[in-house]
Each structure stands twice: as structure tokens, then as C-alpha cells.
XYZ file of C-alpha atoms in Angstrom:
494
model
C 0.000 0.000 0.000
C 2.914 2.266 0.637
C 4.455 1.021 -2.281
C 1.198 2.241 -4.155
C 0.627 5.454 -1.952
C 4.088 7.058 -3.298
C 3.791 6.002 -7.051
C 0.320 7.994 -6.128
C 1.919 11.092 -4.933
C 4.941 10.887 -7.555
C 2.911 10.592 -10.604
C 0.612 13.864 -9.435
C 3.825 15.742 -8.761
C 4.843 14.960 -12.152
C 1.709 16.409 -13.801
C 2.280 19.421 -11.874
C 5.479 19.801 -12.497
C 3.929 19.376 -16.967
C 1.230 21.690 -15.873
C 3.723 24.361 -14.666
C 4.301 24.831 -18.200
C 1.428 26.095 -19.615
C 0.606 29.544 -19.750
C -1.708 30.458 -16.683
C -5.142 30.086 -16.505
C -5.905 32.314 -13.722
C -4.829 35.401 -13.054
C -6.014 37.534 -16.304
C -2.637 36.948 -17.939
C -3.385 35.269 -20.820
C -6.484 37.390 -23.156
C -7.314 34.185 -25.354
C -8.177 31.052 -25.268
C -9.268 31.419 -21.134
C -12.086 33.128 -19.317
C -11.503 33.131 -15.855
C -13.995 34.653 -13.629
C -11.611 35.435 -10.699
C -14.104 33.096 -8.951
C -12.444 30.567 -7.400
C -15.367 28.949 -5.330
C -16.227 28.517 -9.173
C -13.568 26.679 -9.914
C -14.096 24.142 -6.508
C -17.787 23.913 -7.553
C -17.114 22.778 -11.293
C -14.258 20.330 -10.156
C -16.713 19.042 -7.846
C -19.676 18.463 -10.180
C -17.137 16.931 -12.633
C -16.316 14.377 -10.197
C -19.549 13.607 -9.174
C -20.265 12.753 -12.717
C -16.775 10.958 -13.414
C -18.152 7.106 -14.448
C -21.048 8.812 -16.051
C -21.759 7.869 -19.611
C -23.783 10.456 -21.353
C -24.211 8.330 -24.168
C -27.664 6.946 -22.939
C -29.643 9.373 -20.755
C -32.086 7.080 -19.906
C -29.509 3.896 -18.238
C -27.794 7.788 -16.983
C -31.271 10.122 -15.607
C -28.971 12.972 -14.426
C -28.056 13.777 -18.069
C -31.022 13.816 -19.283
C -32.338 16.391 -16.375
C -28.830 18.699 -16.666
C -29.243 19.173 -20.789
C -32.994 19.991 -19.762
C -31.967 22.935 -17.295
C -29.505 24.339 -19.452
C -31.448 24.600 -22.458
C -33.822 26.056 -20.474
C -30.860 28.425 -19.043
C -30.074 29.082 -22.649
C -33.485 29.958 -24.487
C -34.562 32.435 -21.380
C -30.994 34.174 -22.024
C -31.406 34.349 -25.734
C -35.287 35.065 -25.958
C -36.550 31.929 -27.382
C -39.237 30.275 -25.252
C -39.633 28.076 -27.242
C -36.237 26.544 -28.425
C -35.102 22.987 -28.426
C -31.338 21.973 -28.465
C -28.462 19.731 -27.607
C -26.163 20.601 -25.102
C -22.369 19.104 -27.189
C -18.441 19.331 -26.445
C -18.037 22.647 -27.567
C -18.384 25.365 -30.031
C -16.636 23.297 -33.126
C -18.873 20.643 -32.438
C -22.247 22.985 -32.038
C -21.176 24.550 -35.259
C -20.912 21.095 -37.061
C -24.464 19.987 -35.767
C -25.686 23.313 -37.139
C -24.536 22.979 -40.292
C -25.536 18.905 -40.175
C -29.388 19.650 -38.612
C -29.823 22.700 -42.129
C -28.173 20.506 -44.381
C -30.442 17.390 -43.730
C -33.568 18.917 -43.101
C -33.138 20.937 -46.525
C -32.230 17.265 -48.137
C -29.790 18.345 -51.135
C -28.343 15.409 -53.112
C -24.921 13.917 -51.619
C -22.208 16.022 -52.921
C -24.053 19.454 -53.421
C -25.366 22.160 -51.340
C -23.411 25.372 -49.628
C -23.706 27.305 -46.980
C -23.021 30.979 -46.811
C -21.051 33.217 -44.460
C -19.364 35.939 -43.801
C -15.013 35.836 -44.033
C -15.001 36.431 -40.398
C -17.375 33.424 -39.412
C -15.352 30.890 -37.343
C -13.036 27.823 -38.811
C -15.275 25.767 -37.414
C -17.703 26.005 -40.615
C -14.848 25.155 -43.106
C -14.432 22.320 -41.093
C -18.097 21.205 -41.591
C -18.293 21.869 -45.010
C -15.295 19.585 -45.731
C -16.721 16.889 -43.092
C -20.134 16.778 -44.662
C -19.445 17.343 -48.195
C -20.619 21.028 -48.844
C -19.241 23.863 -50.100
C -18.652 26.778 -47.846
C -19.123 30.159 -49.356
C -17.113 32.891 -47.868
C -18.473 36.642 -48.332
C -16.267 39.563 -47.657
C -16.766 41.817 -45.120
C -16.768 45.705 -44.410
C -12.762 46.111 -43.645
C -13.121 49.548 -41.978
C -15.694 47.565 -39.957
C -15.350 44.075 -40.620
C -19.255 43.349 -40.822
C -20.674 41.820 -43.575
C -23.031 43.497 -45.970
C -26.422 41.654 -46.680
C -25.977 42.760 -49.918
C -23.033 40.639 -50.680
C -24.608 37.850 -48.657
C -27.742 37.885 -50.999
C -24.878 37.640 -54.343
C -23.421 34.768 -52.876
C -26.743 32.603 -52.359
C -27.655 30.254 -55.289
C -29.753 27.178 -56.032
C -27.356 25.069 -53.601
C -27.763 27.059 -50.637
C -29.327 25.744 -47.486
C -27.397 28.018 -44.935
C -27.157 31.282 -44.305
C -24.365 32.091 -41.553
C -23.769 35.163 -38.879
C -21.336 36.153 -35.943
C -22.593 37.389 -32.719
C -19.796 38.424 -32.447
C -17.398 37.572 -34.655
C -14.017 35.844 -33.088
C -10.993 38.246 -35.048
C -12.277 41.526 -34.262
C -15.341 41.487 -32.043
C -18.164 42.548 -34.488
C -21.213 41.753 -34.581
C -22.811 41.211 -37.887
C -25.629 42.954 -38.549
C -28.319 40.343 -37.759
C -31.481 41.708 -38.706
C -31.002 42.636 -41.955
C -29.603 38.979 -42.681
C -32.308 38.090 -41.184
C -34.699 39.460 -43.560
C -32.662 38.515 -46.147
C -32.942 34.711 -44.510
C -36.760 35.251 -44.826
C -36.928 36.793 -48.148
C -34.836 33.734 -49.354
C -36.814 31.305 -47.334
C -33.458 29.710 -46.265
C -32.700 29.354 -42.142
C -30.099 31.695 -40.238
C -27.467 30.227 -37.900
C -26.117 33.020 -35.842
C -23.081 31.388 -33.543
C -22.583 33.325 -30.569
C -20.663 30.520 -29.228
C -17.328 33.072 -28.435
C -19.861 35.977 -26.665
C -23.317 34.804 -26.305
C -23.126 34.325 -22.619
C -21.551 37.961 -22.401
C -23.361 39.515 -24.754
C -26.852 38.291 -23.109
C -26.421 40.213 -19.765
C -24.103 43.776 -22.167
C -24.896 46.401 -19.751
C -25.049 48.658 -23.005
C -27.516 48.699 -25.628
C -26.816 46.456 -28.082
C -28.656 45.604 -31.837
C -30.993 42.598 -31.720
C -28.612 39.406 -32.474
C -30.826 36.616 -30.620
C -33.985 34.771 -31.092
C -35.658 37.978 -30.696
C -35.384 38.624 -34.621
C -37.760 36.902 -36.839
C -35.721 34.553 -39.392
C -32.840 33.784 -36.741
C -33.650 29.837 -36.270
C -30.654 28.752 -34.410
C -28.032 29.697 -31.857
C -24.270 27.849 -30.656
C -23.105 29.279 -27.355
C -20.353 27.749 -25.385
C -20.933 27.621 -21.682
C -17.083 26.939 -21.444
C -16.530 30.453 -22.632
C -18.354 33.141 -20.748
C -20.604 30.338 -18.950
C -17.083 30.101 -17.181
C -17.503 26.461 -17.261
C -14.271 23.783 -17.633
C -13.639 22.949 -21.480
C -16.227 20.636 -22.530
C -19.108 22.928 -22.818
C -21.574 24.040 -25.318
C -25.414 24.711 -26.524
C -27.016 24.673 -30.016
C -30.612 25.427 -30.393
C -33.273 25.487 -32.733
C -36.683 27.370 -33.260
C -37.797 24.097 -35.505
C -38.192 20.874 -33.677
C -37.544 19.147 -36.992
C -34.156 21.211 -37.592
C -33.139 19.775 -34.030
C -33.839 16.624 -35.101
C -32.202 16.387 -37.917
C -28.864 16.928 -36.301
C -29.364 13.410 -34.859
C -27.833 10.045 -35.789
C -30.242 7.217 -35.068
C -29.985 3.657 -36.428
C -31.207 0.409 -35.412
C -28.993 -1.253 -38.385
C -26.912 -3.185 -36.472
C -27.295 -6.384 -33.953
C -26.012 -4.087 -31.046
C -28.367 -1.765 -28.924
C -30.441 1.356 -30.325
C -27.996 4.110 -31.413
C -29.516 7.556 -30.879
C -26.432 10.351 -30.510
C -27.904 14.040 -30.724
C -24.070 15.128 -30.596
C -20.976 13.654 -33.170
C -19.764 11.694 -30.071
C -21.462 8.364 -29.121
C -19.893 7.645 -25.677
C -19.382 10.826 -23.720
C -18.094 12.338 -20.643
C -20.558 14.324 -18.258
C -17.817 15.924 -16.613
C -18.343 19.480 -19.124
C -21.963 19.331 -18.720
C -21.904 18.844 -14.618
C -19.824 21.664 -14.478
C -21.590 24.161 -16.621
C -24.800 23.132 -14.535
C -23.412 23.712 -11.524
C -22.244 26.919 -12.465
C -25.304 28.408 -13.977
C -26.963 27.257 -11.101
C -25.057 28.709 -8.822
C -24.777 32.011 -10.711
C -28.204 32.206 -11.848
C -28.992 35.018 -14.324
C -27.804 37.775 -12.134
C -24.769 36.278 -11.465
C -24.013 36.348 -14.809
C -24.713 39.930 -15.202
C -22.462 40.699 -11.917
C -19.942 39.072 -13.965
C -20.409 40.735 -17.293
C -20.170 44.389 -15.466
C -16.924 44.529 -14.442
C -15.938 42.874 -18.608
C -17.701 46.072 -20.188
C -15.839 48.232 -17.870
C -12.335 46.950 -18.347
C -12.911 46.710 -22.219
C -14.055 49.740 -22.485
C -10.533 51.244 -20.501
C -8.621 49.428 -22.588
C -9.939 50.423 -25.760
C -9.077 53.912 -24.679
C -5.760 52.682 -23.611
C -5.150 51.683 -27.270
C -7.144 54.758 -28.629
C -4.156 56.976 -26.868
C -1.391 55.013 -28.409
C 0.012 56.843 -31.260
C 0.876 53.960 -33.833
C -2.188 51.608 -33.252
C -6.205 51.551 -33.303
C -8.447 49.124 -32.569
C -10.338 47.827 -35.410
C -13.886 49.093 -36.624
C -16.178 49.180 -33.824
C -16.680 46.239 -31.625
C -19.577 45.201 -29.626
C -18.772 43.140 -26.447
C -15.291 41.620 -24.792
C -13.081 41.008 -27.230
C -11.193 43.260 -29.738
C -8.826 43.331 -31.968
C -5.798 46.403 -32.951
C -4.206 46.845 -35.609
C -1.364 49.567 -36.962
C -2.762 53.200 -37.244
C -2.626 53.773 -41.378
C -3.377 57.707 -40.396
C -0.254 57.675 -37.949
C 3.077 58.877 -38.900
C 4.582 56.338 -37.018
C 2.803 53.330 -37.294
C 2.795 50.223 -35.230
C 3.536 46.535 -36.293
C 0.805 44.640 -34.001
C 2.661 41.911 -33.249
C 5.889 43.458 -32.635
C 3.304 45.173 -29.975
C 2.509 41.751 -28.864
C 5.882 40.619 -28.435
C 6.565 43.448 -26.049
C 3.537 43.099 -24.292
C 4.665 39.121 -23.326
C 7.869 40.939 -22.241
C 5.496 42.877 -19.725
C 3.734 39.506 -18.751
C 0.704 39.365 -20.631
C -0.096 37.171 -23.643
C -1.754 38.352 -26.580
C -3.050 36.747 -29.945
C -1.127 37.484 -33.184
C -3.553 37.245 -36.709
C -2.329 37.388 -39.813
C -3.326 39.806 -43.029
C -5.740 38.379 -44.617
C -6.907 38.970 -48.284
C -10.600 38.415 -48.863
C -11.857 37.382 -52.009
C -13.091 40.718 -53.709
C -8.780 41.030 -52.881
C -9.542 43.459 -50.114
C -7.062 43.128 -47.622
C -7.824 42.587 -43.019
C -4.658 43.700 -42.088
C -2.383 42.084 -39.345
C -3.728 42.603 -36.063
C -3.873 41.634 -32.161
C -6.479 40.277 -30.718
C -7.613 40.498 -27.040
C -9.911 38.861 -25.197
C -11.296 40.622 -21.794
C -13.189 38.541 -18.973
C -13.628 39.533 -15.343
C -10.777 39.108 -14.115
C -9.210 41.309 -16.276
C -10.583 44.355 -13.978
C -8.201 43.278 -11.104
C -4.837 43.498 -13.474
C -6.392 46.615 -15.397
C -3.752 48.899 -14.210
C -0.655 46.459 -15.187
C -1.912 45.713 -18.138
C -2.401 49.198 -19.435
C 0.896 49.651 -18.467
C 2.292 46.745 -20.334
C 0.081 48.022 -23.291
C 1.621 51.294 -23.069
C 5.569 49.991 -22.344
C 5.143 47.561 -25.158
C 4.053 49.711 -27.884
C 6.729 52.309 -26.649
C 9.283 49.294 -27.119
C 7.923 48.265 -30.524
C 7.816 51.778 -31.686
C 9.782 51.813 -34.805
C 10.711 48.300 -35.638
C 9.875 46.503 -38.548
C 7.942 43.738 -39.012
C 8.846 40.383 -38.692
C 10.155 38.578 -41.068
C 9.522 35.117 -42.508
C 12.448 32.606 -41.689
C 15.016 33.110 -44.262
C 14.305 29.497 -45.999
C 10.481 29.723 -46.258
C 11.014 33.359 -47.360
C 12.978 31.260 -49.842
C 10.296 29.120 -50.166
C 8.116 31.907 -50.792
C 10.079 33.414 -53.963
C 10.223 29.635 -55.588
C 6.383 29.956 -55.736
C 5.892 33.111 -57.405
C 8.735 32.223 -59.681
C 6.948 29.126 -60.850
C 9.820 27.392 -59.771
C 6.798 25.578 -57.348
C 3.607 24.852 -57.317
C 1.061 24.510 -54.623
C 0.423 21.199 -55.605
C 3.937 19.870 -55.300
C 4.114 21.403 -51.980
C 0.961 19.834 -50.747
C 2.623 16.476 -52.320
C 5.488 16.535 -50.342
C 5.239 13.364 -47.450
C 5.544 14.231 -43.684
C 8.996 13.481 -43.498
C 10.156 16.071 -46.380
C 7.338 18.679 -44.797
C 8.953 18.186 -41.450
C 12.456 18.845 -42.892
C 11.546 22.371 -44.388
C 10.543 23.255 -41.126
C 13.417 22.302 -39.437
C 15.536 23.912 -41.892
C 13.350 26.960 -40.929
C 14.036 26.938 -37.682
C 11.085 25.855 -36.580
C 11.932 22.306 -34.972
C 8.622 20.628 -33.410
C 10.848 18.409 -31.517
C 11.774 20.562 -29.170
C 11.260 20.314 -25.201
C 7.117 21.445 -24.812
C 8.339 22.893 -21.647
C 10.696 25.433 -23.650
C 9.159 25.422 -26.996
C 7.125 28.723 -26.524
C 10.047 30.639 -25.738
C 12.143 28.937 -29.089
C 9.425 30.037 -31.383
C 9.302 33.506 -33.002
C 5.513 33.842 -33.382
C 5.413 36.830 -35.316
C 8.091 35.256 -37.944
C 5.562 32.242 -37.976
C 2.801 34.369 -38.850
C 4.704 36.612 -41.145
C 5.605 33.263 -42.949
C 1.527 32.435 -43.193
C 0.966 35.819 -44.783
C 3.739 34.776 -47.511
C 2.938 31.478 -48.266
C 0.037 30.069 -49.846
C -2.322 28.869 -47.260
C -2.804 25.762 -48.100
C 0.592 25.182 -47.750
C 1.052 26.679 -44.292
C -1.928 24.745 -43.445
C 0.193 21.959 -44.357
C 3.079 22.925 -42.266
C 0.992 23.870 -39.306
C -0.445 20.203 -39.123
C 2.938 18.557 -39.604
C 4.173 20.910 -36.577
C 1.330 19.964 -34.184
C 1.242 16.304 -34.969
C 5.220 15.957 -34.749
C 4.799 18.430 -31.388
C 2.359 16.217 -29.439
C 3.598 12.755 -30.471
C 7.234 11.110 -28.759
């Protein structure tokens, strides 16, 4: 037992001593990826729940009653906060997942022949739609948006819809810069077209349901939106596992399902992509909205508003930089001030900013199709514990655009830069690069610099992000897209 009792302790020491790696979770440190509530009877409450629910199979709610009476509560959490009474849904693993089952429940109820159909959305929508359309076999139709605002115009929605259309697609808000598309208006456009409107709030929908300032109508509150993804792991401050879609049409809903009885083995009935499934992400965003309760929530989302709104003035008083269009709710993004005389590079700004002790998102330029360019930018995402580091982060904001002031941007590695100038000579092609196996992809990033076999523990501090993403803005994306999977998948295997 002894024996047993130190492998015990030595084994947990070791994944703390892994864990001490990672960027911190708490703390308001890190503005992506994390929304910490500065709670932490929060965090107690949702470890708790989780391990309540730890042998739980959410596969079968009715061998498992307790999921079957959690997805009931937060559905009806969900509709209250986004205005539809009558709303039906599935609560999944997250937004990627809610998105898919969106995309699935339009696609099936519409019924287009295998191999046809598109859905249509805005360049801003999330990655997670590209990654439906390839799963299911549609095409995904990206519209360009407003750059001085980065909303899309119905107009150029309405060009882009054809026979094959089943979708129409929104942001609420978007995840690169914070907008929200105007909803209403594609809304009527939804109607005129008789075609259904997703609107994925899944980054802000939690936030943006308790805004303490006016906002447009974005919810089920506008005729012609028919469903909603919102991710309770976001700002429903629950553990990573977490997320809602719902539907105004029963039959929609349904039609996200997989059911089959075509096998000897029992009934199959999955309203999610997962068959067997943890409960762990669904106890814990229970627990919290029950413990929050609606004004909890909006206690939460004052302090957000607050603190974004300082440090959008932060940035508005930096010479060099601007935040981009005009946002509605926590996140932002900033870019370098084209009416400056000094201009900053944004991730340069970044870069300084980690120096300070705060992490930042780099994006790459982007050229939209019309060949209108979203330029480089920052993003930053605010939650409420942001208010108690407000002051140092300013600061940092401040130091690190002083200490970027004037320096170029990055630049690619020298041999994709190389790379780079083969392709527009000719000298490549996309589709020889994409040919290449994962050995030969692996060695052009080594020769880059850019080894994935380094130590995870010290690998953050050996890669230049802002080269990295100057080398995506040079490259053809498919091929970084290329690179970027051979990186991870060397990365996280031995």
C-alpha cells in the first residue's frame, strides 16, 4: 500500500510539475483562449460536479437520468438568455462541435443530393464552418466583409446565395475583431430567401446576453434567426467541454441526430458527433449556472464592459495603433494606425507586451476574395478578471508599444522566405508542396528553424511567433496549413 501510496503522490507531482508549463489560466494573464472569472469557489464547484459525474456515460440518458435532467436545465438556461421560449437543443463538447451539428441539422432537413449544397457566411465566421463543409461534403461560401468595420453586408450575402444554398451564416460576435454582424437585416434577407439563419454566438453569447449597453438585436428575438451555438465553457465560465445549439424548428433539431437500429447491437440515438461521452463538461456548466443564476451572470459581465471599455481607450491613446472598426462586447482586436506617422507593427506590440507579462493573440493579413485586404492585427480577449490586473496591463500596453515603436515587421524565416520566392517564380507549385510526405514537410521546417521536436516545456520561448505568422501571410495557405499540421502532430507525439 505504501508502495502504491508514493507512485500515487509521484505521478501527481509529475503532472504538476507538466502543468507548470502552460501559460496560466488564472490570473487575467493570458487574453485568449481562457475566461476566468476570478471566482475561485467557481472553480471548486465545477471540479466538484465533474467528479460527481466521473463514471457517467452520457451516451444513454435514460440507463444515466442525471443527463437527461442537466441538458434539460440548461437549455432552459439558454433559451430564457437568448429570448426563445420556445427553443429545443443539444447541449455538445463545444463550439466546433455545435457549429458542425448546425450545419448537419440545415443541411439534412433541406435534403440536397450527396455532394451538393453550400452554406453561406461571412469571411469572419469561425473555422469551425470550413471544417463542416469539408466533413459533410458542402461547399462553404465565404463573403467579404466591411474592412473599416469588418461586418458583412447583406448585400453581398444575398450575391453569394444560389440554387445550392441551405445556410445562411452570422457572428454574434465575430471571433478576429469582435463585431457583430448585422443580424437583422440577414435576417430578412434569410426570410426573403426562405433559407434558415445560424447566428453562432458561441465566443460571446453568454456575455453579450447580460451587455450592460444597448446592443442591436442578435438573438432569437429577430424573426428569421432559427438557431443559436453558445459555449458555456466560454463566458458560462464552465471547464472545457461545454456548449449549446438550439433550434426554433423541432424538426431542424432533429435532424442533427444520428439514429440507427442497423446493427445487432443496442439502439444508437447520438444528438451530438460523439457516441460515448463524458458528463464531466456538462456537470460543471450546470453547476455553475446554477449557482450564478442570471444575475450572477450579469455581476460578472459588469466589471468585462468596464475593463474593455478602458482598454480600448488605452489603445485609442497610443500613437501607432487603433483598434479595429467598432466592436460590440469583450473582445477586440488592434491593428497599426494607417493615419499615424509612425505606425505600429501589431505583433511586434505583442511581443513586447509578453515581455510585460501578458499574452496576446497574433492574426495574420488576410486577403478576402473581392482582394480586399484585413490587415495584421492583435487580438484580445477581456473577462472579469481582467478588472483586477487593469492597471498592469495598461501599463504593459503602453511599455510595449513604446518598445515596438519603430521596428519593422517580422520577417519570414530566411528558408520559407525562400520558399516563398520559388512559388511566385513558378519554380513551385502549390500542388507539389501539398505532395510533399511528412517526413520532407517536417524537414523544411526544421531547416526553418522551426523544430517541433523541441522540449514542450521550452518550446514557446524557441518560437518567433510573429516570424511564424509573417511566414503564413507569404505562403500560400494551403501550404502553411500543411506545415501547421505537420508541426502539431510531430509536437504532441514522442
Amino acid at each position: 500500500m505504501s508502495t502504491h501510496s508514493e507512485q500515487y503522490h509521484r505521478t501527481l507531482a509529475e503532472l504538476a510539475r507538466r502543468r507548470a508549463t502552460d501559460a496560466p489560466t488564472h490570473g487575467g494573464r493570458v487574453l485568449s483562449y481562457v475566461y476566468d472569472s476570478g471566482l475561485a469557489e467557481l472553480d471548486d464547484l465545477a471540479g466538484a460536479a465533474a467528479k460527481l459525474v466521473q463514471p457517467v456515460n452520457g451516451l444513454d440518458p435514460t440507463v444515466f437520468g442525471s443527463v437527461a435532467t442537466m441538458e434539460r436545465d440548461l437549455i432552459a438556461f439558454a433559451r430564457t438568455a437568448f429570448h426563445g421560449p420556445d427553443a429545443v437543443g443539444s447541449v455538445t463538447s463545444g463550439g466546433t462541435e455545435s457549429c458542425v451539428l448546425a450545419v448537419k441539422a440545415a443541411r439534412d432537413h433541406a435534403g440536397p443530393t450527396p455532394g451538393t449544397g453550400s452554406i453561406v457566411l461571412p469571411a469572419t465566421a469561425h473555422a469551425a464552418f470550413d471544417k463542416a463543409a469539408r466533413l459533410l461534403g458542402v461547399r462553404a461560401v465565404r463573403v467579404p466583409v466591411d474592412p473599416a468595420t469588418t461586418r458583412v453586408r447583406p448585400a453581398d450575402l444575398a450575391a453569394a446565395i444560389d440554387d445550392d444554398t441551405f445556410l445562411l451564416i452570422a457572428s454574434a460576435p465575430n471571433y478576429p475583431t469582435g463585431a457583430l454582424d448585422p443580424i437583422a437585416e440577414i435576417a430578412d434577407l434569410a426570410r426573403a430567401r426562405d433559407l434558415p439563419l445560424h447566428v453562432d454566438a458561441c465566443l460571446g453569447g453568454f456575455a453579450l446576453a447580460w451587455w450592460p449597453e444597448p446592443l442591436p438585436a442578435w438573438d432569437f428575438r429577430v424573426p428569421g434567426v432559427t438557431s443559436i451555438s453558445a459555449d458555456f465553457h466560454k463566458y458560462g465560465y464552465a471547464p472545457k467541454g461545454a456548449s449549446v445549439i438550439l433550434h426554433t424548428d423541432r424538426d431542424r433539431h432533429r435532424a442533427g441526430f444520428f439514429a440507427t437500429t442497423e446493427w445487432p447491437g443496442y439502439p444508437i440515438v447520438n444528438p451530438t458527433l460523439l457516441g460515448s461521452r463524458s458528463a464531466a463538461g456538462l456537470a460543471s456548466a450546470w453547476a455553475i449556472t446554477d449557482y450564478l443564476g442570471p444575475d450572477g451572470f450579469a455581476a460578472l459581465v459588469a466589471p468585462i464592459a468596464r475593463a474593455t471599455a478602458s482598454l480600448r481607450a488605452a489603445v485609442d491613446a497610443i500613437d501607432g495603433l487603433v483598434v479595429v472598426g467598432a466592436p460590440d462586447g469583450p473582445v477586440f482586436a488592434v491593428v497599426a494606425d494607417p493615419t499615424s506617422a509612425a505606425p505600429i507593427d501589431p505583433h511586434r506590440w505583442s511581443a513586447a507586451v509578453a515581455d510585460h507579462g501578458f499574452t496576446l493573440q497574433e492574426q495574420p493579413s488576410y486577403t478576402q476574395n473581392d482582394g480586399t485586404v484585413l490587415p495584421a492585427s492583435t487580438h484580445l480577449t477581456v473577462t472579469p478578471v481582467t478588472a483586477a490586473v487593469l492597471d498592469d496591463l495598461i501599463a504593459a500596453l503602453t511599455d510595449g508599444a513604446a518598445q515596438a515603436r519603430g521596428q519593422d515587421r517580422a520577417a519570414a524565416p530566411e528558408a520559407l522566405a525562400g520558399l516563398a520566392q520559388a512559388f511566385d517564380a513558378g519554380a513551385l507549385t502549390v500542388d507539389d508542396a501539398l505532395a510533399l510526405d511528412s517526413a520532407s514537410t517536417e524537414a523544411a521546417l526544421v531547416a526553418a528553424g522551426i523544430d517541433p521536436h523541441t522540449d514542450p516545456a521550452v518550446a514557446g520561448d524557441a518560437l518567433d511567433l510573429p516570424a511564424i505568422i509573417a511566414a503564413i501571410e507569404l505562403l500560400p495557405r494551403p501550404v502553411t496549413a500543411k506545415m501547421l499540421t505537420e508541426f502539431l502532430a510531430s509536437y504532441a507525439n514522442p
